Amino acid sequence: MNDYGPNQTYTQVITSSIPNDRLEVNFLDFSLADGDTLWIYNGDNTNAPLIGI
């Protein structure tokens, strides 16, 4: 992911090519600036159930 500007919302969708398959995401390096938030949803859009903040 590239840098983003102030007050910008960025959405990244990660899906499997196999229907109903599970994904595992491992963060090797992760940094958020003050005021930034990472939300993780169990689905292909932000209407899906929230599973992590």
Coordinates of N, CA and C in Angstrom, one line a residue:
M1 N 0.8 -1.2 0.0 CA 0.0 0.0 0.0 C 0.9 1.2 0.0
N2 N 0.5 2.2 -0.8 CA 1.3 3.5 -0.9 C 0.8 4.4 0.2
D3 N 1.6 5.4 0.5 CA 1.2 6.5 1.5 C -0.1 7.1 1.0
Y4 N -0.8 7.6 2.0 CA -2.1 8.3 1.7 C -2.1 9.6 2.4
G5 N -3.0 10.5 1.9 CA -3.0 11.9 2.4 C -3.9 12.0 3.7
P6 N -3.9 13.2 4.3 CA -4.7 13.5 5.4 C -6.2 13.3 5.1
N7 N -7.0 12.8 6.1 CA -8.4 12.7 6.0 C -8.8 11.8 4.8
Q8 N -8.0 10.9 4.4 CA -8.3 10.0 3.3 C -8.7 8.6 3.8
T9 N -9.7 8.0 3.2 CA -10.1 6.7 3.5 C -9.6 5.7 2.4
Y10 N -9.0 4.6 2.8 CA -8.5 3.7 1.9 C -9.0 2.3 2.2
T11 N -9.6 1.6 1.2 CA -10.1 0.3 1.4 C -9.4 -0.7 0.5
Q12 N -8.9 -1.8 1.1 CA -8.2 -2.9 0.4 C -9.0 -4.2 0.6
V13 N -9.4 -4.8 -0.4 CA -10.2 -6.1 -0.3 C -9.2 -7.2 -0.7
I14 N -9.1 -8.2 0.2 CA -8.3 -9.4 -0.1 C -9.3 -10.6 -0.1
T15 N -9.3 -11.3 -1.2 CA -10.2 -12.5 -1.3 C -9.5 -13.7 -1.8
S16 N -10.1 -14.9 -1.6 CA -9.6 -16.1 -2.1 C -10.3 -16.4 -3.4
S17 N -9.6 -17.1 -4.3 CA -10.2 -17.5 -5.6 C -11.1 -18.7 -5.4
I18 N -11.0 -19.3 -4.2 CA -11.8 -20.5 -3.9 C -13.0 -20.1 -3.0
P19 N -14.3 -20.2 -3.4 CA -15.4 -19.8 -2.6 C -15.4 -20.4 -1.2
N20 N -15.8 -19.6 -0.2 CA -15.9 -20.1 1.2 C -14.5 -20.5 1.8
D21 N -13.4 -20.2 1.1 CA -12.1 -20.5 1.6 C -11.7 -19.5 2.7
R22 N -10.8 -19.9 3.6 CA -10.3 -19.0 4.6 C -9.0 -18.4 4.2
L23 N -8.8 -17.2 4.7 CA -7.5 -16.5 4.5 C -6.8 -16.3 5.8
E24 N -5.5 -16.4 5.7 CA -4.6 -16.0 6.9 C -3.7 -14.9 6.4
V25 N -3.7 -13.8 7.2 CA -2.9 -12.6 6.9 C -1.9 -12.4 8.0
N26 N -0.7 -12.4 7.7 CA 0.4 -12.1 8.7 C 1.1 -10.8 8.3
F27 N 1.1 -9.9 9.3 CA 1.8 -8.7 9.1 C 3.3 -8.8 9.6
L28 N 4.2 -8.6 8.7 CA 5.6 -8.7 9.1 C 6.1 -7.3 9.6
D29 N 5.5 -6.3 9.1 CA 5.9 -4.9 9.5 C 4.6 -4.1 9.5
F30 N 4.4 -3.4 10.5 CA 3.1 -2.7 10.6 C 3.2 -1.4 11.4
S31 N 2.8 -0.3 10.9 CA 2.9 1.0 11.6 C 1.7 1.9 11.2
L32 N 1.1 2.4 12.2 CA 0.0 3.4 12.0 C 0.4 4.7 12.6
A33 N 0.0 5.8 12.0 CA 0.2 7.1 12.5 C -0.8 7.4 13.6
D34 N -0.6 8.4 14.4 CA -1.6 8.9 15.4 C -2.9 9.2 14.7
G35 N -4.0 8.7 15.2 CA -5.3 8.9 14.6 C -5.7 7.9 13.5
D36 N -4.8 7.1 13.0 CA -5.1 6.1 12.0 C -5.7 4.8 12.7
T37 N -6.6 4.1 11.9 CA -7.2 2.9 12.4 C -7.3 1.9 11.3
L38 N -7.1 0.6 11.7 CA -7.2 -0.5 10.8 C -8.4 -1.3 11.2
W39 N -9.4 -1.5 10.3 CA -10.6 -2.3 10.6 C -10.6 -3.5 9.7
I40 N -10.9 -4.7 10.2 CA -10.9 -5.9 9.5 C -12.3 -6.5 9.5
Y41 N -12.8 -6.8 8.3 CA -14.2 -7.3 8.2 C -14.2 -8.7 7.6
N42 N -15.2 -9.5 8.0 CA -15.3 -10.9 7.6 C -16.3 -10.9 6.4
G43 N -15.8 -10.4 5.3 CA -16.5 -10.3 4.0 C -15.8 -9.5 3.0
D44 N -16.5 -9.2 1.9 CA -15.9 -8.5 0.8 C -16.2 -7.1 0.7
N45 N -16.8 -6.5 1.8 CA -17.0 -5.1 1.9 C -17.2 -4.6 3.3
T46 N -17.4 -3.3 3.5 CA -17.5 -2.8 4.9 C -18.8 -3.0 5.5
N47 N -19.8 -3.6 4.8 CA -21.0 -4.0 5.4 C -21.0 -5.4 6.1
A48 N -19.9 -6.1 5.8 CA -19.7 -7.4 6.5 C -19.4 -7.3 8.0
P49 N -19.6 -8.3 8.7 CA -19.3 -8.2 10.2 C -17.9 -7.8 10.5
L50 N -17.7 -6.9 11.4 CA -16.4 -6.4 11.8 C -15.8 -7.5 12.7
I51 N -14.6 -7.9 12.4 CA -13.9 -9.0 13.3 C -12.7 -8.5 13.9
G52 N -12.2 -7.3 13.6 CA -11.0 -6.8 14.3 C -10.8 -5.3 14.0
I53 N -10.3 -4.6 15.1 CA -9.9 -3.2 15.0 C -8.5 -3.1 15.4

